[in-house]
Amino acid sequence: QKEVEQNSGPLSVPEGAIASLNCTYSDRGSQSFFWYRQYSGKSPELIMFIYSNGDKEDGRFTAQLNKASQYVSLLIRDSQPSDSATYLCAAGGTSYGKLTFGQGTILTVHP
Amino acid sequence: DAEITQSPRHKITETGRQVTLACHQTWNHNNMFWYRQDLGHGLRLIHYSYGVHDTNKGEVSDGYSVSRSNTEDLPLTLESAASSQTSVYFCASSNDRGAETQYFGPGTRLLVL
């Protein structure tokens, strides 16, 4: 069973802090990794993706990938209450176009 | 603007009835996907299509069917609705150059009584 695992949380951080969201995957054939944000009652929206080991930064968001450890993370700097949402990690690359999603981590940023 | 839409947004039906959920995208994407989302399970793939007349089963396809007669639409049919199919259903699409970069529709909340 190809799995993507996330801590369901909730993860609570104060406004202005760094939120760290983690994800592990079991299929070593996975080549690409995606982070989606989902507000309550809404659909998932893509935040960023990463293919190569190391860090990838986009504004306040940094994705980190370590293929040897089969570990992906998303850092959110200067967290804002508007970042409060469920964050979904997804892995792809083993079958054309298909993604395997984790169960999501609930993030709460409190003022 | 190009977009992906789903209808209805909310549906209540009875056990045993046939239900069809619509998904329509105007991005001209070849790849379309149907997921269900349940608490504790995340998004699970039901069916997907890589183009007209192509359909494939996902991990939770039992009790569901799809057909692809054109690029824009991938309707999802529940042949005989069951209470276990109460869920939120999302449609997504992607193009061939970034096949894994999927864009989601707004979702359909289905309640089977």
mmCIF file with all atom_site columns, N, CA and C in Angstrom, chain B residues 27-99:
data_model
loop_
_atom_site.group_PDB
_atom_site.id
_atom_site.type_symbol
_atom_site.label_atom_id
_atom_site.label_alt_id
_atom_site.label_comp_id
_atom_site.label_asym_id
_atom_site.label_entity_id
_atom_site.label_seq_id
_atom_site.pdbx_PDB_ins_code
_atom_site.Cartn_x
_atom_site.Cartn_y
_atom_site.Cartn_z
_atom_site.occupancy
_atom_site.B_iso_or_equiv
_atom_site.pdbx_formal_charge
_atom_site.auth_seq_id
_atom_site.auth_comp_id
_atom_site.auth_asym_id
_atom_site.auth_atom_id
_atom_site.pdbx_PDB_model_num
ATOM 1   N N  . TRP B 1 27 ? -10.532 24.434 -19.137 1.00 0.00 ? 27 TRP B N  1
ATOM 2   C CA . TRP B 1 27 ? -9.100  24.596 -19.371 1.00 0.00 ? 27 TRP B CA 1
ATOM 3   C C  . TRP B 1 27 ? -8.592  23.751 -20.547 1.00 0.00 ? 27 TRP B C  1
ATOM 4   N N  . ASN B 1 28 ? -9.454  22.902 -21.098 1.00 0.00 ? 28 ASN B N  1
ATOM 5   C CA . ASN B 1 28 ? -9.031  21.989 -22.149 1.00 0.00 ? 28 ASN B CA 1
ATOM 6   C C  . ASN B 1 28 ? -7.982  20.990 -21.650 1.00 0.00 ? 28 ASN B C  1
ATOM 7   N N  . HIS B 1 29 ? -8.100  20.620 -20.383 1.00 0.00 ? 29 HIS B N  1
ATOM 8   C CA . HIS B 1 29 ? -7.195  19.639 -19.795 1.00 0.00 ? 29 HIS B CA 1
ATOM 9   C C  . HIS B 1 29 ? -7.586  18.232 -20.235 1.00 0.00 ? 29 HIS B C  1
ATOM 10  N N  . ASN B 1 30 ? -6.592  17.433 -20.567 1.00 0.00 ? 30 ASN B N  1
ATOM 11  C CA . ASN B 1 30 ? -6.868  16.042 -20.922 1.00 0.00 ? 30 ASN B CA 1
ATOM 12  C C  . ASN B 1 30 ? -7.157  15.178 -19.698 1.00 0.00 ? 30 ASN B C  1
ATOM 13  N N  . ASN B 1 31 ? -6.525  15.486 -18.578 1.00 0.00 ? 31 ASN B N  1
ATOM 14  C CA . ASN B 1 31 ? -6.593  14.617 -17.401 1.00 0.00 ? 31 ASN B CA 1
ATOM 15  C C  . ASN B 1 31 ? -7.642  15.120 -16.411 1.00 0.00 ? 31 ASN B C  1
ATOM 16  N N  . MET B 1 32 ? -8.524  14.204 -16.014 1.00 0.00 ? 32 MET B N  1
ATOM 17  C CA . MET B 1 32 ? -9.547  14.555 -15.040 1.00 0.00 ? 32 MET B CA 1
ATOM 18  C C  . MET B 1 32 ? -9.647  13.452 -13.992 1.00 0.00 ? 32 MET B C  1
ATOM 19  N N  . PHE B 1 33 ? -9.967  13.846 -12.770 1.00 0.00 ? 33 PHE B N  1
ATOM 20  C CA . PHE B 1 33 ? -9.937  12.928 -11.627 1.00 0.00 ? 33 PHE B CA 1
ATOM 21  C C  . PHE B 1 33 ? -11.173 13.162 -10.761 1.00 0.00 ? 33 PHE B C  1
ATOM 22  N N  . TRP B 1 34 ? -11.651 12.102 -10.140 1.00 0.00 ? 34 TRP B N  1
ATOM 23  C CA . TRP B 1 34 ? -12.684 12.199 -9.122  1.00 0.00 ? 34 TRP B CA 1
ATOM 24  C C  . TRP B 1 34 ? -12.144 11.640 -7.810  1.00 0.00 ? 34 TRP B C  1
ATOM 25  N N  . TYR B 1 35 ? -12.336 12.423 -6.737  1.00 0.00 ? 35 TYR B N  1
ATOM 26  C CA . TYR B 1 35 ? -11.935 12.017 -5.395  1.00 0.00 ? 35 TYR B CA 1
ATOM 27  C C  . TYR B 1 35 ? -13.149 12.092 -4.464  1.00 0.00 ? 35 TYR B C  1
ATOM 28  N N  . ARG B 1 36 ? -13.067 11.333 -3.398  1.00 0.00 ? 36 ARG B N  1
ATOM 29  C CA . ARG B 1 36 ? -13.962 11.542 -2.273  1.00 0.00 ? 36 ARG B CA 1
ATOM 30  C C  . ARG B 1 36 ? -13.119 11.892 -1.059  1.00 0.00 ? 36 ARG B C  1
ATOM 31  N N  . GLN B 1 37 ? -13.694 12.716 -0.195  1.00 0.00 ? 37 GLN B N  1
ATOM 32  C CA . GLN B 1 37 ? -12.970 13.136 1.002   1.00 0.00 ? 37 GLN B CA 1
ATOM 33  C C  . GLN B 1 37 ? -13.825 12.851 2.215   1.00 0.00 ? 37 GLN B C  1
ATOM 34  N N  . ASP B 1 38 ? -13.281 12.053 3.099   1.00 0.00 ? 38 ASP B N  1
ATOM 35  C CA . ASP B 1 38 ? -13.948 11.682 4.335   1.00 0.00 ? 38 ASP B CA 1
ATOM 36  C C  . ASP B 1 38 ? -13.015 11.947 5.497   1.00 0.00 ? 38 ASP B C  1
ATOM 37  N N  . LEU B 1 39 ? -13.610 12.261 6.636   1.00 0.00 ? 39 LEU B N  1
ATOM 38  C CA . LEU B 1 39 ? -12.815 12.556 7.828   1.00 0.00 ? 39 LEU B CA 1
ATOM 39  C C  . LEU B 1 39 ? -11.896 11.385 8.132   1.00 0.00 ? 39 LEU B C  1
ATOM 40  N N  . GLY B 1 40 ? -10.630 11.677 8.308   1.00 0.00 ? 40 GLY B N  1
ATOM 41  C CA . GLY B 1 40 ? -9.661  10.656 8.672   1.00 0.00 ? 40 GLY B CA 1
ATOM 42  C C  . GLY B 1 40 ? -9.059  9.908  7.502   1.00 0.00 ? 40 GLY B C  1
ATOM 43  N N  . HIS B 1 41 ? -9.591  10.150 6.289   1.00 0.00 ? 41 HIS B N  1
ATOM 44  C CA . HIS B 1 41 ? -9.091  9.424  5.122   1.00 0.00 ? 41 HIS B CA 1
ATOM 45  C C  . HIS B 1 41 ? -8.453  10.333 4.079   1.00 0.00 ? 41 HIS B C  1
ATOM 46  N N  . GLY B 1 42 ? -8.559  11.606 4.230   1.00 0.00 ? 42 GLY B N  1
ATOM 47  C CA . GLY B 1 42 ? -8.018  12.490 3.214   1.00 0.00 ? 42 GLY B CA 1
ATOM 48  C C  . GLY B 1 42 ? -8.749  12.327 1.905   1.00 0.00 ? 42 GLY B C  1
ATOM 49  N N  . LEU B 1 43 ? -8.059  12.585 0.809   1.00 0.00 ? 43 LEU B N  1
ATOM 50  C CA . LEU B 1 43 ? -8.629  12.469 -0.526  1.00 0.00 ? 43 LEU B CA 1
ATOM 51  C C  . LEU B 1 43 ? -8.307  11.088 -1.093  1.00 0.00 ? 43 LEU B C  1
ATOM 52  N N  . ARG B 1 44 ? -9.323  10.388 -1.532  1.00 0.00 ? 44 ARG B N  1
ATOM 53  C CA . ARG B 1 44 ? -9.118  9.075  -2.123  1.00 0.00 ? 44 ARG B CA 1
ATOM 54  C C  . ARG B 1 44 ? -9.627  9.080  -3.560  1.00 0.00 ? 44 ARG B C  1
ATOM 55  N N  . LEU B 1 45 ? -8.844  8.518  -4.442  1.00 0.00 ? 45 LEU B N  1
ATOM 56  C CA . LEU B 1 45 ? -9.127  8.548  -5.870  1.00 0.00 ? 45 LEU B CA 1
ATOM 57  C C  . LEU B 1 45 ? -10.186 7.506  -6.232  1.00 0.00 ? 45 LEU B C  1
ATOM 58  N N  . ILE B 1 46 ? -11.217 7.953  -6.936  1.00 0.00 ? 46 ILE B N  1
ATOM 59  C CA . ILE B 1 46 ? -12.307 7.058  -7.333  1.00 0.00 ? 46 ILE B CA 1
ATOM 60  C C  . ILE B 1 46 ? -12.104 6.569  -8.770  1.00 0.00 ? 46 ILE B C  1
ATOM 61  N N  . HIS B 1 47 ? -12.056 7.490  -9.700  1.00 0.00 ? 47 HIS B N  1
ATOM 62  C CA . HIS B 1 47 ? -11.818 7.195  -11.117 1.00 0.00 ? 47 HIS B CA 1
ATOM 63  C C  . HIS B 1 47 ? -11.031 8.348  -11.724 1.00 0.00 ? 47 HIS B C  1
ATOM 64  N N  . TYR B 1 48 ? -10.391 8.064  -12.857 1.00 0.00 ? 48 TYR B N  1
ATOM 65  C CA . TYR B 1 48 ? -9.686  9.124  -13.555 1.00 0.00 ? 48 TYR B CA 1
ATOM 66  C C  . TYR B 1 48 ? -9.676  8.836  -15.054 1.00 0.00 ? 48 TYR B C  1
ATOM 67  N N  . SER B 1 49 ? -9.364  9.886  -15.794 1.00 0.00 ? 49 SER B N  1
ATOM 68  C CA . SER B 1 49 ? -9.396  9.788  -17.256 1.00 0.00 ? 49 SER B CA 1
ATOM 69  C C  . SER B 1 49 ? -8.261  10.624 -17.826 1.00 0.00 ? 49 SER B C  1
ATOM 70  N N  . TYR B 1 50 ? -7.589  10.056 -18.859 1.00 0.00 ? 50 TYR B N  1
ATOM 71  C CA . TYR B 1 50 ? -6.499  10.759 -19.501 1.00 0.00 ? 50 TYR B CA 1
ATOM 72  C C  . TYR B 1 50 ? -6.919  11.362 -20.842 1.00 0.00 ? 50 TYR B C  1
ATOM 73  N N  . GLY B 1 51 ? -8.178  11.202 -21.185 1.00 0.00 ? 51 GLY B N  1
ATOM 74  C CA . GLY B 1 51 ? -8.646  11.759 -22.440 1.00 0.00 ? 51 GLY B CA 1
ATOM 75  C C  . GLY B 1 51 ? -9.988  11.173 -22.835 1.00 0.00 ? 51 GLY B C  1
ATOM 76  N N  . VAL B 1 52 ? -10.521 11.653 -23.942 1.00 0.00 ? 52 VAL B N  1
ATOM 77  C CA . VAL B 1 52 ? -11.835 11.207 -24.409 1.00 0.00 ? 52 VAL B CA 1
ATOM 78  C C  . VAL B 1 52 ? -11.835 9.689  -24.593 1.00 0.00 ? 52 VAL B C  1
ATOM 79  N N  . HIS B 1 53 ? -12.868 9.083  -24.067 1.00 0.00 ? 53 HIS B N  1
ATOM 80  C CA . HIS B 1 53 ? -13.119 7.630  -24.115 1.00 0.00 ? 53 HIS B CA 1
ATOM 81  C C  . HIS B 1 53 ? -12.149 6.828  -23.254 1.00 0.00 ? 53 HIS B C  1
ATOM 82  N N  . ASP B 1 54 ? -11.299 7.473  -22.491 1.00 0.00 ? 54 ASP B N  1
ATOM 83  C CA . ASP B 1 54 ? -10.405 6.770  -21.571 1.00 0.00 ? 54 ASP B CA 1
ATOM 84  C C  . ASP B 1 54 ? -10.899 6.914  -20.143 1.00 0.00 ? 54 ASP B C  1
ATOM 85  N N  . THR B 1 55 ? -11.063 5.798  -19.424 1.00 0.00 ? 55 THR B N  1
ATOM 86  C CA . THR B 1 55 ? -11.414 5.844  -18.009 1.00 0.00 ? 55 THR B CA 1
ATOM 87  C C  . THR B 1 55 ? -10.630 4.764  -17.278 1.00 0.00 ? 55 THR B C  1
ATOM 88  N N  . ASN B 1 56 ? -10.316 5.035  -16.013 1.00 0.00 ? 56 ASN B N  1
ATOM 89  C CA . ASN B 1 56 ? -9.530  4.114  -15.212 1.00 0.00 ? 56 ASN B CA 1
ATOM 90  C C  . ASN B 1 56 ? -10.044 4.109  -13.780 1.00 0.00 ? 56 ASN B C  1
ATOM 91  N N  . LYS B 1 57 ? -9.901  2.955  -13.131 1.00 0.00 ? 57 LYS B N  1
ATOM 92  C CA . LYS B 1 57 ? -10.361 2.830  -11.759 1.00 0.00 ? 57 LYS B CA 1
ATOM 93  C C  . LYS B 1 57 ? -9.290  3.323  -10.799 1.00 0.00 ? 57 LYS B C  1
ATOM 94  N N  . GLY B 1 58 ? -9.741  3.998  -9.757  1.00 0.00 ? 58 GLY B N  1
ATOM 95  C CA . GLY B 1 58 ? -8.856  4.393  -8.676  1.00 0.00 ? 58 GLY B CA 1
ATOM 96  C C  . GLY B 1 58 ? -8.955  3.409  -7.534  1.00 0.00 ? 58 GLY B C  1
ATOM 97  N N  . GLU B 1 59 ? -8.537  3.842  -6.358  1.00 0.00 ? 59 GLU B N  1
ATOM 98  C CA . GLU B 1 59 ? -8.465  2.936  -5.222  1.00 0.00 ? 59 GLU B CA 1
ATOM 99  C C  . GLU B 1 59 ? -9.814  2.617  -4.596  1.00 0.00 ? 59 GLU B C  1
ATOM 100 N N  . VAL B 1 60 ? -10.834 3.452  -4.824  1.00 0.00 ? 60 VAL B N  1
ATOM 101 C CA . VAL B 1 60 ? -12.144 3.222  -4.205  1.00 0.00 ? 60 VAL B CA 1
ATOM 102 C C  . VAL B 1 60 ? -13.239 3.306  -5.257  1.00 0.00 ? 60 VAL B C  1
ATOM 103 N N  . SER B 1 61 ? -13.140 2.509  -6.315  1.00 0.00 ? 61 SER B N  1
ATOM 104 C CA . SER B 1 61 ? -14.034 2.635  -7.464  1.00 0.00 ? 61 SER B CA 1
ATOM 105 C C  . SER B 1 61 ? -15.335 1.832  -7.352  1.00 0.00 ? 61 SER B C  1
ATOM 106 N N  . ASP B 1 62 ? -15.406 0.892  -6.431  1.00 0.00 ? 62 ASP B N  1
ATOM 107 C CA . ASP B 1 62 ? -16.601 0.051  -6.336  1.00 0.00 ? 62 ASP B CA 1
ATOM 108 C C  . ASP B 1 62 ? -17.841 0.897  -6.093  1.00 0.00 ? 62 ASP B C  1
ATOM 109 N N  . GLY B 1 63 ? -18.873 0.673  -6.940  1.00 0.00 ? 63 GLY B N  1
ATOM 110 C CA . GLY B 1 63 ? -20.138 1.381  -6.791  1.00 0.00 ? 63 GLY B CA 1
ATOM 111 C C  . GLY B 1 63 ? -20.202 2.681  -7.577  1.00 0.00 ? 63 GLY B C  1
ATOM 112 N N  . TYR B 1 64 ? -19.102 3.020  -8.262  1.00 0.00 ? 64 TYR B N  1
ATOM 113 C CA . TYR B 1 64 ? -19.030 4.256  -9.046  1.00 0.00 ? 64 TYR B CA 1
ATOM 114 C C  . TYR B 1 64 ? -18.657 3.942  -10.493 1.00 0.00 ? 64 TYR B C  1
ATOM 115 N N  . SER B 1 65 ? -19.100 4.818  -11.406 1.00 0.00 ? 65 SER B N  1
ATOM 116 C CA . SER B 1 65 ? -18.669 4.708  -12.802 1.00 0.00 ? 65 SER B CA 1
ATOM 117 C C  . SER B 1 65 ? -18.518 6.096  -13.391 1.00 0.00 ? 65 SER B C  1
ATOM 118 N N  . VAL B 1 66 ? -17.705 6.199  -14.434 1.00 0.00 ? 66 VAL B N  1
ATOM 119 C CA . VAL B 1 66 ? -17.522 7.460  -15.149 1.00 0.00 ? 66 VAL B CA 1
ATOM 120 C C  . VAL B 1 66 ? -17.518 7.161  -16.645 1.00 0.00 ? 66 VAL B C  1
ATOM 121 N N  . SER B 1 67 ? -17.764 8.194  -17.404 1.00 0.00 ? 67 SER B N  1
ATOM 122 C CA . SER B 1 67 ? -17.630 8.124  -18.855 1.00 0.00 ? 67 SER B CA 1
ATOM 123 C C  . SER B 1 67 ? -17.078 9.450  -19.349 1.00 0.00 ? 67 SER B C  1
ATOM 124 N N  . ARG B 1 68 ? -16.307 9.410  -20.419 1.00 0.00 ? 68 ARG B N  1
ATOM 125 C CA . ARG B 1 68 ? -15.688 10.629 -20.952 1.00 0.00 ? 68 ARG B CA 1
ATOM 126 C C  . ARG B 1 68 ? -15.993 10.706 -22.447 1.00 0.00 ? 68 ARG B C  1
ATOM 127 N N  . SER B 1 69 ? -17.001 11.505 -22.764 1.00 0.00 ? 69 SER B N  1
ATOM 128 C CA . SER B 1 69 ? -17.416 11.628 -24.161 1.00 0.00 ? 69 SER B CA 1
ATOM 129 C C  . SER B 1 69 ? -16.843 12.887 -24.822 1.00 0.00 ? 69 SER B C  1
ATOM 130 N N  . ASN B 1 70 ? -16.312 13.794 -24.001 1.00 0.00 ? 70 ASN B N  1
ATOM 131 C CA . ASN B 1 70 ? -15.661 14.987 -24.542 1.00 0.00 ? 70 ASN B CA 1
ATOM 132 C C  . ASN B 1 70 ? -14.568 15.417 -23.575 1.00 0.00 ? 70 ASN B C  1
ATOM 133 N N  . THR B 1 71 ? -13.786 16.409 -23.958 1.00 0.00 ? 71 THR B N  1
ATOM 134 C CA . THR B 1 71 ? -12.663 16.836 -23.122 1.00 0.00 ? 71 THR B CA 1
ATOM 135 C C  . THR B 1 71 ? -13.135 17.531 -21.857 1.00 0.00 ? 71 THR B C  1
ATOM 136 N N  . GLU B 1 72 ? -14.244 18.261 -21.923 1.00 0.00 ? 72 GLU B N  1
ATOM 137 C CA . GLU B 1 72 ? -14.647 19.147 -20.842 1.00 0.00 ? 72 GLU B CA 1
ATOM 138 C C  . GLU B 1 72 ? -15.308 18.460 -19.646 1.00 0.00 ? 72 GLU B C  1
ATOM 139 N N  . ASP B 1 73 ? -15.937 17.300 -19.876 1.00 0.00 ? 73 ASP B N  1
ATOM 140 C CA . ASP B 1 73 ? -16.804 16.734 -18.843 1.00 0.00 ? 73 ASP B CA 1
ATOM 141 C C  . ASP B 1 73 ? -16.406 15.329 -18.413 1.00 0.00 ? 73 ASP B C  1
ATOM 142 N N  . LEU B 1 74 ? -16.506 15.081 -17.105 1.00 0.00 ? 74 LEU B N  1
ATOM 143 C CA . LEU B 1 74 ? -16.323 13.731 -16.571 1.00 0.00 ? 74 LEU B CA 1
ATOM 144 C C  . LEU B 1 74 ? -17.382 13.522 -15.490 1.00 0.00 ? 74 LEU B C  1
ATOM 145 N N  . PRO B 1 75 ? -18.583 13.081 -15.859 1.00 0.00 ? 75 PRO B N  1
ATOM 146 C CA . PRO B 1 75 ? -19.620 12.843 -14.859 1.00 0.00 ? 75 PRO B CA 1
ATOM 147 C C  . PRO B 1 75 ? -19.339 11.569 -14.060 1.00 0.00 ? 75 PRO B C  1
ATOM 148 N N  . LEU B 1 76 ? -19.652 11.631 -12.773 1.00 0.00 ? 76 LEU B N  1
ATOM 149 C CA . LEU B 1 76 ? -19.488 10.492 -11.869 1.00 0.00 ? 76 LEU B CA 1
ATOM 150 C C  . LEU B 1 76 ? -20.869 9.965  -11.513 1.00 0.00 ? 76 LEU B C  1
ATOM 151 N N  . THR B 1 77 ? -21.100 8.676  -11.733 1.00 0.00 ? 77 THR B N  1
ATOM 152 C CA . THR B 1 77 ? -22.391 8.059  -11.443 1.00 0.00 ? 77 THR B CA 1
ATOM 153 C C  . THR B 1 77 ? -22.276 7.067  -10.308 1.00 0.00 ? 77 THR B C  1
ATOM 154 N N  . LEU B 1 78 ? -23.152 7.205  -9.342  1.00 0.00 ? 78 LEU B N  1
ATOM 155 C CA . LEU B 1 78 ? -23.321 6.214  -8.299  1.00 0.00 ? 78 LEU B CA 1
ATOM 156 C C  . LEU B 1 78 ? -24.479 5.340  -8.748  1.00 0.00 ? 78 LEU B C  1
ATOM 157 N N  . GLU B 1 79 ? -24.200 4.098  -9.074  1.00 0.00 ? 79 GLU B N  1
ATOM 158 C CA . GLU B 1 79 ? -25.192 3.229  -9.694  1.00 0.00 ? 79 GLU B CA 1
ATOM 159 C C  . GLU B 1 79 ? -26.385 2.968  -8.779  1.00 0.00 ? 79 GLU B C  1
ATOM 160 N N  . SER B 1 80 ? -26.114 2.707  -7.516  1.00 0.00 ? 80 SER B N  1
ATOM 161 C CA . SER B 1 80 ? -27.144 2.447  -6.515  1.00 0.00 ? 80 SER B CA 1
ATOM 162 C C  . SER B 1 80 ? -26.603 2.992  -5.198  1.00 0.00 ? 80 SER B C  1
ATOM 163 N N  . ALA B 1 81 ? -27.004 4.201  -4.882  1.00 0.00 ? 81 ALA B N  1
ATOM 164 C CA . ALA B 1 81 ? -26.380 4.916  -3.769  1.00 0.00 ? 81 ALA B CA 1
ATOM 165 C C  . ALA B 1 81 ? -26.501 4.147  -2.453  1.00 0.00 ? 81 ALA B C  1
ATOM 166 N N  . ALA B 1 82 ? -25.427 4.171  -1.690  1.00 0.00 ? 82 ALA B N  1
ATOM 167 C CA . ALA B 1 82 ? -25.379 3.539  -0.373  1.00 0.00 ? 82 ALA B CA 1
ATOM 168 C C  . ALA B 1 82 ? -24.978 4.582  0.660   1.00 0.00 ? 82 ALA B C  1
ATOM 169 N N  . SER B 1 83 ? -25.352 4.340  1.918   1.00 0.00 ? 83 SER B N  1
ATOM 170 C CA . SER B 1 83 ? -25.047 5.313  2.968   1.00 0.00 ? 83 SER B CA 1
ATOM 171 C C  . SER B 1 83 ? -23.537 5.513  3.112   1.00 0.00 ? 83 SER B C  1
ATOM 172 N N  . SER B 1 84 ? -22.774 4.483  2.769   1.00 0.00 ? 84 SER B N  1
ATOM 173 C CA . SER B 1 84 ? -21.308 4.586  2.848   1.00 0.00 ? 84 SER B CA 1
ATOM 174 C C  . SER B 1 84 ? -20.743 5.544  1.802   1.00 0.00 ? 84 SER B C  1
ATOM 175 N N  . GLN B 1 85 ? -21.553 5.959  0.866   1.00 0.00 ? 85 GLN B N  1
ATOM 176 C CA . GLN B 1 85 ? -21.116 6.891  -0.161  1.00 0.00 ? 85 GLN B CA 1
ATOM 177 C C  . GLN B 1 85 ? -21.430 8.349  0.201   1.00 0.00 ? 85 GLN B C  1
ATOM 178 N N  . THR B 1 86 ? -21.969 8.554  1.389   1.00 0.00 ? 86 THR B N  1
ATOM 179 C CA . THR B 1 86 ? -22.110 9.902  1.911   1.00 0.00 ? 86 THR B CA 1
ATOM 180 C C  . THR B 1 86 ? -20.716 10.480 2.087   1.00 0.00 ? 86 THR B C  1
ATOM 181 N N  . SER B 1 87 ? -20.453 11.599 1.418   1.00 0.00 ? 87 SER B N  1
ATOM 182 C CA . SER B 1 87 ? -19.094 12.128 1.397   1.00 0.00 ? 87 SER B CA 1
ATOM 183 C C  . SER B 1 87 ? -19.099 13.479 0.683   1.00 0.00 ? 87 SER B C  1
ATOM 184 N N  . VAL B 1 88 ? -17.920 14.079 0.640   1.00 0.00 ? 88 VAL B N  1
ATOM 185 C CA . VAL B 1 88 ? -17.703 15.249 -0.213  1.00 0.00 ? 88 VAL B CA 1
ATOM 186 C C  . VAL B 1 88 ? -16.897 14.781 -1.411  1.00 0.00 ? 88 VAL B C  1
ATOM 187 N N  . TYR B 1 89 ? -17.371 15.102 -2.587  1.00 0.00 ? 89 TYR B N  1
ATOM 188 C CA . TYR B 1 89 ? -16.739 14.654 -3.828  1.00 0.00 ? 89 TYR B CA 1
ATOM 189 C C  . TYR B 1 89 ? -16.090 15.837 -4.548  1.00 0.00 ? 89 TYR B C  1
ATOM 190 N N  . PHE B 1 90 ? -14.828 15.645 -4.894  1.00 0.00 ? 90 PHE B N  1
ATOM 191 C CA . PHE B 1 90 ? -14.096 16.674 -5.628  1.00 0.00 ? 90 PHE B CA 1
ATOM 192 C C  . PHE B 1 90 ? -13.657 16.143 -6.982  1.00 0.00 ? 90 PHE B C  1
ATOM 193 N N  . CYS B 1 91 ? -13.810 16.988 -7.960  1.00 0.00 ? 91 CYS B N  1
ATOM 194 C CA . CYS B 1 91 ? -13.286 16.743 -9.291  1.00 0.00 ? 91 CYS B CA 1
ATOM 195 C C  . CYS B 1 91 ? -12.033 17.591 -9.456  1.00 0.00 ? 91 CYS B C  1
ATOM 196 N N  . ALA B 1 92 ? -11.064 17.071 -10.195 1.00 0.00 ? 92 ALA B N  1
ATOM 197 C CA . ALA B 1 92 ? -9.831  17.818 -10.449 1.00 0.00 ? 92 ALA B CA 1
ATOM 198 C C  . ALA B 1 92 ? -9.401  17.579 -11.888 1.00 0.00 ? 92 ALA B C  1
ATOM 199 N N  . SER B 1 93 ? -8.580  18.489 -12.401 1.00 0.00 ? 93 SER B N  1
ATOM 200 C CA . SER B 1 93 ? -8.059  18.305 -13.751 1.00 0.00 ? 93 SER B CA 1
ATOM 201 C C  . SER B 1 93 ? -6.616  18.776 -13.819 1.00 0.00 ? 93 SER B C  1
ATOM 202 N N  . SER B 1 94 ? -5.923  18.284 -14.832 1.00 0.00 ? 94 SER B N  1
ATOM 203 C CA . SER B 1 94 ? -4.544  18.712 -15.058 1.00 0.00 ? 94 SER B CA 1
ATOM 204 C C  . SER B 1 94 ? -4.236  18.586 -16.536 1.00 0.00 ? 94 SER B C  1
ATOM 205 N N  . ASN B 1 95 ? -3.229  19.351 -16.981 1.00 0.00 ? 95 ASN B N  1
ATOM 206 C CA . ASN B 1 95 ? -2.850  19.218 -18.386 1.00 0.00 ? 95 ASN B CA 1
ATOM 207 C C  . ASN B 1 95 ? -1.684  18.273 -18.533 1.00 0.00 ? 95 ASN B C  1
ATOM 208 N N  . ASP B 1 96 ? -1.331  17.975 -19.760 1.00 0.00 ? 96 ASP B N  1
ATOM 209 C CA . ASP B 1 96 ? -0.327  16.951 -20.006 1.00 0.00 ? 96 ASP B CA 1
ATOM 210 C C  . ASP B 1 96 ? 1.078   17.410 -19.630 1.00 0.00 ? 96 ASP B C  1
ATOM 211 N N  . ARG B 1 97 ? 1.342   18.715 -19.679 1.00 0.00 ? 97 ARG B N  1
ATOM 212 C CA . ARG B 1 97 ? 2.689   19.191 -19.389 1.00 0.00 ? 97 ARG B CA 1
ATOM 213 C C  . ARG B 1 97 ? 2.976   19.216 -17.896 1.00 0.00 ? 97 ARG B C  1
ATOM 214 N N  . GLY B 1 98 ? 1.926   19.265 -17.100 1.00 0.00 ? 98 GLY B N  1
ATOM 215 C CA . GLY B 1 98 ? 2.110   19.243 -15.641 1.00 0.00 ? 98 GLY B CA 1
ATOM 216 C C  . GLY B 1 98 ? 1.050   18.342 -15.062 1.00 0.00 ? 98 GLY B C  1
ATOM 217 N N  . ALA B 1 99 ? 1.109   17.082 -15.456 1.00 0.00 ? 99 ALA B N  1
ATOM 218 C CA . ALA B 1 99 ? -0.019  16.176 -15.212 1.00 0.00 ? 99 ALA B CA 1
ATOM 219 C C  . ALA B 1 99 ? -0.352  16.013 -13.744 1.00 0.00 ? 99 ALA B C  1
#
